[in-house]
Tab-separated table of C-alpha atoms in Angstrom:
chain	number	residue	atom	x	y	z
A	1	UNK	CA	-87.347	-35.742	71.875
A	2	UNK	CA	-87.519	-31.730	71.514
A	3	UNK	CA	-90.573	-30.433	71.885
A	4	UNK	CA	-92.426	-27.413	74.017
A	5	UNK	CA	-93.125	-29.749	76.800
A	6	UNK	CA	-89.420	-29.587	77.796
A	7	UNK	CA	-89.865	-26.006	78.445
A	8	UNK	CA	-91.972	-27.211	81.646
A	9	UNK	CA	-89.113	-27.970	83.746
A	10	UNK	CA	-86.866	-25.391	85.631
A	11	UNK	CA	-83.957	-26.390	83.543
A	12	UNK	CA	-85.591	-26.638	80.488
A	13	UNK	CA	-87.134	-23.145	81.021
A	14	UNK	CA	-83.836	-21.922	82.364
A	15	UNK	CA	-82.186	-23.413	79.212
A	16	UNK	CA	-84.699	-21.950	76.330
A	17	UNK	CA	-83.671	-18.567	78.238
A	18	UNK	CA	-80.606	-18.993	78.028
A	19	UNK	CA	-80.401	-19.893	74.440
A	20	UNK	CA	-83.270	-17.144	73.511
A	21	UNK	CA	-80.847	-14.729	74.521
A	22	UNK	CA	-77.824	-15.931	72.761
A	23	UNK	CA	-79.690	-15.994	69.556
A	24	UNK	CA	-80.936	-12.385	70.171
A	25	UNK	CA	-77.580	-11.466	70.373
A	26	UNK	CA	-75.837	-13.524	68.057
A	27	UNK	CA	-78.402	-11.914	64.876
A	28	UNK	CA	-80.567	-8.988	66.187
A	29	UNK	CA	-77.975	-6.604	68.112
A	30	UNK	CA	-75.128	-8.280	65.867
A	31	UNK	CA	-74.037	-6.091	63.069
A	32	UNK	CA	-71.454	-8.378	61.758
A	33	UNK	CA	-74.537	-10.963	61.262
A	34	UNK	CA	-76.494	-8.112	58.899
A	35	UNK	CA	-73.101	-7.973	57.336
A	36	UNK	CA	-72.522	-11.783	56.325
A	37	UNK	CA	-76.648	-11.928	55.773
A	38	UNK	CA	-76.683	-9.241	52.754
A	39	UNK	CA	-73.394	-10.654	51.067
A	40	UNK	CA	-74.936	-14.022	51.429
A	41	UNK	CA	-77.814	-13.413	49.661
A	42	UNK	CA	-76.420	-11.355	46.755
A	43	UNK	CA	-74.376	-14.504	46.289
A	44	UNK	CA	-77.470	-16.363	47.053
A	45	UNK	CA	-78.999	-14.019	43.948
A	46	UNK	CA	-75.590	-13.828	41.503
A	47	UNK	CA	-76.752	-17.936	41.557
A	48	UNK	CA	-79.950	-17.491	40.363
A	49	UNK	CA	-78.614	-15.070	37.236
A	50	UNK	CA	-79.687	-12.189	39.047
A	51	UNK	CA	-76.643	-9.266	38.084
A	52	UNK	CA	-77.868	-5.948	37.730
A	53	UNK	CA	-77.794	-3.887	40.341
A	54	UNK	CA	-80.683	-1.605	39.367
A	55	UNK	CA	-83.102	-4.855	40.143
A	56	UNK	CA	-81.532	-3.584	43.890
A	57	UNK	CA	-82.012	-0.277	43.064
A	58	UNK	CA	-85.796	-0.761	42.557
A	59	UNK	CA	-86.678	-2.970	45.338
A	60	UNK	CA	-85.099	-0.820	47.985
A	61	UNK	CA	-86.911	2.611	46.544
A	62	UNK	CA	-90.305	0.254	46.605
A	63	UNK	CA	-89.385	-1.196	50.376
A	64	UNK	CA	-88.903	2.212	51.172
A	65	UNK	CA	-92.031	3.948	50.068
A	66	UNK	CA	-94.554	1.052	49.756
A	67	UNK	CA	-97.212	3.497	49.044
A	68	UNK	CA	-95.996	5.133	45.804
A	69	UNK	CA	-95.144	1.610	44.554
A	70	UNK	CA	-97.943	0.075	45.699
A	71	UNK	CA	-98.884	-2.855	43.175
A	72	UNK	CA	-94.980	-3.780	43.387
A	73	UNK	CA	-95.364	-4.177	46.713
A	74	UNK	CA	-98.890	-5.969	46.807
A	75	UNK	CA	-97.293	-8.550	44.178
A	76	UNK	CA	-94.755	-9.494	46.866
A	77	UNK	CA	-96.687	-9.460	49.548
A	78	UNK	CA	-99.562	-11.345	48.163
A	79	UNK	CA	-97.556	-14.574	47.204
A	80	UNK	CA	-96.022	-14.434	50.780
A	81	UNK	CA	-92.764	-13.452	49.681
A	82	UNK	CA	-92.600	-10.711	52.953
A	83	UNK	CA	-91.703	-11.551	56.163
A	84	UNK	CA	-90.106	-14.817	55.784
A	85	UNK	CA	-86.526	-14.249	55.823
A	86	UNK	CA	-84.198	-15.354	58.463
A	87	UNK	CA	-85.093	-12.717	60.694
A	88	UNK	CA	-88.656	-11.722	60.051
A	89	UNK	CA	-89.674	-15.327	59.145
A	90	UNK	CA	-87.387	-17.821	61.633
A	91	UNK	CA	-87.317	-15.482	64.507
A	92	UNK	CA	-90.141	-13.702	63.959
A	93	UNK	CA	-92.537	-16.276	63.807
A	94	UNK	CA	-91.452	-18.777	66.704
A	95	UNK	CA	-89.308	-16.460	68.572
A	96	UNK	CA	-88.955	-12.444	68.346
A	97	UNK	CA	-91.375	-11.979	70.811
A	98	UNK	CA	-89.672	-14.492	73.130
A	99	UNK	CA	-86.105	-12.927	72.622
A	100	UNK	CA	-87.901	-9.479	73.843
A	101	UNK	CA	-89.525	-10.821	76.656
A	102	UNK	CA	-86.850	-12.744	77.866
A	103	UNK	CA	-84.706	-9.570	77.523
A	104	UNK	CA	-87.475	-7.356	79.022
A	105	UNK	CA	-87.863	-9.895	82.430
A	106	UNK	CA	-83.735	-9.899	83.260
A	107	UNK	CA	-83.904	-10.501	86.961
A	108	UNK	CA	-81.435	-12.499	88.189
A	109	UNK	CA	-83.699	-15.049	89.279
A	110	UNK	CA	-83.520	-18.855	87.840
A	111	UNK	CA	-85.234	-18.096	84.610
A	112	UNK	CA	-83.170	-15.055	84.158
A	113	UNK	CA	-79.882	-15.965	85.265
A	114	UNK	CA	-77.767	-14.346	82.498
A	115	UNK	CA	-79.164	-11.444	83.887
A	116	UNK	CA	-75.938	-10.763	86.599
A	117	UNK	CA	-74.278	-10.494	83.594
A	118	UNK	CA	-75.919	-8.278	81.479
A	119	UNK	CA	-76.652	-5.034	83.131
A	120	UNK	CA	-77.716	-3.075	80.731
A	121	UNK	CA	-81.768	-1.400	81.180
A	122	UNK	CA	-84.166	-3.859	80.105
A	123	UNK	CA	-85.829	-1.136	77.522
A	124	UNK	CA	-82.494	-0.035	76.143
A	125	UNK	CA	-81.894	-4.102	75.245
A	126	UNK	CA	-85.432	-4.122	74.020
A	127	UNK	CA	-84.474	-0.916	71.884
A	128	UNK	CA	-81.783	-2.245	70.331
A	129	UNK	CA	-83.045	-5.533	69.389
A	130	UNK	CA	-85.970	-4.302	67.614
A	131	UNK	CA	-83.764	-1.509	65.541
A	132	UNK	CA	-81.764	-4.819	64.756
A	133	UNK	CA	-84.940	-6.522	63.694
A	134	UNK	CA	-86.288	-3.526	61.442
A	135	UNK	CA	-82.683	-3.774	59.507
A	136	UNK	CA	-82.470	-7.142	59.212
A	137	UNK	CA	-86.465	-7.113	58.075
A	138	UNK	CA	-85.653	-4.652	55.334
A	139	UNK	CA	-82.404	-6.121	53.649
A	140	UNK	CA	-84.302	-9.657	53.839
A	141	UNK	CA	-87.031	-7.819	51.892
A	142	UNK	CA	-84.823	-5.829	49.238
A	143	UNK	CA	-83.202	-9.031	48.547
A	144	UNK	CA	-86.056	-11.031	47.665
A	145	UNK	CA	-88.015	-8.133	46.314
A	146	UNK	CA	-84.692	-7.715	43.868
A	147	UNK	CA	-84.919	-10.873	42.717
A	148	UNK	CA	-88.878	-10.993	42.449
A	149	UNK	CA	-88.898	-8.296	39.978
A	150	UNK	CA	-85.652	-10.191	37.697
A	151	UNK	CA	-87.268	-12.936	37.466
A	152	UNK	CA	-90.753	-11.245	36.259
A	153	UNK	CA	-88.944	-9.037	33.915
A	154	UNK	CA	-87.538	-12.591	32.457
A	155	UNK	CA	-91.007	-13.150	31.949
A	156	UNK	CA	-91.937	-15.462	34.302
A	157	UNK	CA	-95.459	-15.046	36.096
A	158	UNK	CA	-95.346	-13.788	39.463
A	159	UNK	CA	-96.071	-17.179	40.891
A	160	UNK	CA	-92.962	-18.714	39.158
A	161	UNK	CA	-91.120	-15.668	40.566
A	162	UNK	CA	-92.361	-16.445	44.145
A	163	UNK	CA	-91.048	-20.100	43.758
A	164	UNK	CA	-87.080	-18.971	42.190
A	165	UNK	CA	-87.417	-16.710	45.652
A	166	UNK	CA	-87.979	-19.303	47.717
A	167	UNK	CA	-85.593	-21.922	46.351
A	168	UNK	CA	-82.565	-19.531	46.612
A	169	UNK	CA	-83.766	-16.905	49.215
A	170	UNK	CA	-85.701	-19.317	51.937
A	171	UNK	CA	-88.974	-19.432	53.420
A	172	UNK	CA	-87.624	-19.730	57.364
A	173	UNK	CA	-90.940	-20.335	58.540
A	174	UNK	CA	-91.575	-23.556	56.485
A	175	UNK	CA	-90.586	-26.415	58.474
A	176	UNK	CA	-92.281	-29.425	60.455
A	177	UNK	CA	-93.369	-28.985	64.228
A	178	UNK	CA	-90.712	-31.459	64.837
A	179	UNK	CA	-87.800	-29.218	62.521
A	180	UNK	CA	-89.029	-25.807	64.648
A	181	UNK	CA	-88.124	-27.795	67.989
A	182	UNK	CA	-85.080	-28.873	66.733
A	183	UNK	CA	-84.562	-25.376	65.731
A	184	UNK	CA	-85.203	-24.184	69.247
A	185	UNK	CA	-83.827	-26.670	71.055
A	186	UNK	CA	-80.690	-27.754	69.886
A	187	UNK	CA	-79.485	-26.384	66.161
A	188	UNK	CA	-80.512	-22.437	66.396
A	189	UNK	CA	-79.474	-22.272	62.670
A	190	UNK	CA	-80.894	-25.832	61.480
A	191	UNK	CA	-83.040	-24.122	58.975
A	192	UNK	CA	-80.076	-22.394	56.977
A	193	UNK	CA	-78.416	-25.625	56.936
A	194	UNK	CA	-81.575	-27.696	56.166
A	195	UNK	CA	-82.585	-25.556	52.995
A	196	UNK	CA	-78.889	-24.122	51.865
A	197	UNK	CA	-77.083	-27.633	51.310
A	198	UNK	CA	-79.760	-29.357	49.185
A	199	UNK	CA	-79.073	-26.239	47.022
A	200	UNK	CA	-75.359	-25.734	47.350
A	201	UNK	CA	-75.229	-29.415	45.894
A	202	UNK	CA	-77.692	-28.844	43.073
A	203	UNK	CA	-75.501	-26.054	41.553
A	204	UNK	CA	-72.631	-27.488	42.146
A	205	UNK	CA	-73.364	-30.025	39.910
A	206	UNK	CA	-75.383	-28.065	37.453
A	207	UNK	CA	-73.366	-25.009	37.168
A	208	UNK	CA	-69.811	-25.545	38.507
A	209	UNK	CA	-68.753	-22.323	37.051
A	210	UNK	CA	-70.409	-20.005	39.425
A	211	UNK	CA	-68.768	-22.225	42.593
A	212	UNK	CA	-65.337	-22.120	41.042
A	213	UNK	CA	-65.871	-18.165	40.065
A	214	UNK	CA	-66.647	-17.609	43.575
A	215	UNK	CA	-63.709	-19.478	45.212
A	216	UNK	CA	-61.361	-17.886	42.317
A	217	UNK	CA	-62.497	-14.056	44.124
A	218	UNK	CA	-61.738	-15.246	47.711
A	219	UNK	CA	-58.245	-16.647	46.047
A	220	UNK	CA	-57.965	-13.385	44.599
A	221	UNK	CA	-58.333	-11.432	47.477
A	222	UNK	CA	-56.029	-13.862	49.553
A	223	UNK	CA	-52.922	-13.214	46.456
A	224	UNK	CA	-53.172	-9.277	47.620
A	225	UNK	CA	-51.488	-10.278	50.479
A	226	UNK	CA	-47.518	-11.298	49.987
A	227	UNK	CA	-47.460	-13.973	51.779
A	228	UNK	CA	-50.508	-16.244	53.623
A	229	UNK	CA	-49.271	-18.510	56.801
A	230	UNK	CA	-51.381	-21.479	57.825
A	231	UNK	CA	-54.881	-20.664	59.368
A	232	UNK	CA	-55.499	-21.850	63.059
A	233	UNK	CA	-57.012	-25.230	63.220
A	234	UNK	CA	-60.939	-25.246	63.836
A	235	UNK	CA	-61.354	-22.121	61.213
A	236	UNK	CA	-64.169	-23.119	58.584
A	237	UNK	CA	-64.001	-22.108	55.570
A	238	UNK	CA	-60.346	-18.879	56.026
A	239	UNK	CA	-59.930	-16.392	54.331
A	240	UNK	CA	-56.300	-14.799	54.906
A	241	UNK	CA	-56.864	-10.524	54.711
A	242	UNK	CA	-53.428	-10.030	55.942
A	243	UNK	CA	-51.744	-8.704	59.313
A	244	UNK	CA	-53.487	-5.959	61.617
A	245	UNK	CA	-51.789	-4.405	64.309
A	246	UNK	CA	-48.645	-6.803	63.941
A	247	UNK	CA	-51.088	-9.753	63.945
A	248	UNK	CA	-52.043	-12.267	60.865
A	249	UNK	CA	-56.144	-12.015	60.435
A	250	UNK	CA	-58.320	-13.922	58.692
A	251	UNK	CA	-62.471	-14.202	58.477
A	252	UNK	CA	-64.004	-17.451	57.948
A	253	UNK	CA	-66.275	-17.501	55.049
A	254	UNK	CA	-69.075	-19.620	56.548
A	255	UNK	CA	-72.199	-17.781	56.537
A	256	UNK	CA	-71.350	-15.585	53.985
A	257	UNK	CA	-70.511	-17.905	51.096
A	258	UNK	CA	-73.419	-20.438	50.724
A	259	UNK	CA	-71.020	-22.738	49.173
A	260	UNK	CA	-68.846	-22.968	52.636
A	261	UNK	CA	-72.250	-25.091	53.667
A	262	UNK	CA	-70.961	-28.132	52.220
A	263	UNK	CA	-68.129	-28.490	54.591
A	264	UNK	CA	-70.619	-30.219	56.089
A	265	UNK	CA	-70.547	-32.815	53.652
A	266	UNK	CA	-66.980	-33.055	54.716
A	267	UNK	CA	-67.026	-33.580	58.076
A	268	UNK	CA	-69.504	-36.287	58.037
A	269	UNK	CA	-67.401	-38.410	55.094
């Protein structure tokens, strides 16, 4: 079983190392991963009903100056609405300070053995991740915060707000002991995949519309180009976006469309 006692062991230490610094990579430093993380959850919000951009608008003049918009602010945070997005509330809570550490100790030696690759100063690594933590932080926040105050404005209470948040923008930090090993141990993004499919498959049966509107813009996008040749094999989820520098490009939609979650569902029938 996963659990912290494996990170007794040389290899087990070497390995949670090894994999802290992937992740740190893969999401903090990775602007690509901010990217696919915003347009996932405006998709995430166009679900819940939530349109208007001035709902953005708001939230990101509140995140910014949390003292002139003070009881907009305490609302959010007092129904623990801050600091549980993917960043601030997965890594944050189990692992930021781990990914700095880690980054902050490169060696060479057994528990640091990426470290003959990456040569970069310890503090400019440490630099960068925690400028990609503060952006990441702050788009988790606008997004929620934007769909905290449409939802209120609808007129539901500010707990019932809280709750649409959390079904369509997740808590990261709510899982078992045994789903936060897992997590760290083998599946780095379990939690996206443990809390996005229930949902994918809920709308999908209780609003098709907004899954087949969403597949009808990537098809959309794809008919710009004249012509689209086959994807390569392993791809999840292509989109075609047409040739670039004499070479036929596409970007695979999974982890920006929700939806592409369900693939899953695929692979295992």
């Amino acid at each position: 079983t996963f659990s912290d006692t494996s990170r007794q062991t040389k290899v087990g230490k070497l390995y949670d190392d090894l994999m802290t610094k992937w992740k740190g990579g893969a999401t903090l430093v990775n602007i690509p991963f901010h990217t696919r993380n915003f347009i996932s959850g405006l998709v995430q919000n166009f679900n819940a009903d939530i349109q208007n951009p001035k709902y953005y608008d708001d939230a990101f003049k509140a995140i910014a100056n949390p003292k002139k918009y003070k009881d907009i602010v305490d609302d959010f945070k007092q129904h623990g609405l801050d600091n549980t997005g993917f960043l601030s509330g997965e890594t944050k809570t189990d692992e930021l300070h781990d990914i700095f550490d880690a980054f902050k100790n490169i060696k060479g030696d057994i528990n640091s053995a990426i470290g003959e690759v990456i040569k970069f100063p310890s503090t400019a690594i440490n630099t960068a991740l925690k400028a990609g933590s503060f952006v990441g932080e702050r788009t988790e926040s606008v997004l929620k915060l934007a769909h905290f105050l449409a939802k209120k404005e609808e007129g539901l209470s500010s707990l019932e707000a809280a709750r649409s948040v959390r079904k369509y923008l997740f808590d990261y930090s709510d899982l078992t002991k045994t789903e936060k090993s897992i997590r760290r141990f083998a599946a780095p993004f379990y939690a996206w995949s443990r809390k996005n499919l229930p949902l994918q498959i809920e709308k999908l049966i209780t609003d098709p519309a907004k899954a087949g509107l969403v597949l009808k813009v990537k098809n959309n996008i794809e008919l710009l180009s004249p012509e689209e040749p086959l994807a390569p094999p392993g791809l999840s989820m292509p989109m075609y976006v047409g040739r670039v520098n004499g070479r036929d490009r596409w970007i695979t939609l999974d982890g920006i469309l929700p939806l592409a979650e369900l693939r899953l569902l695929d692979a295992k029938g």
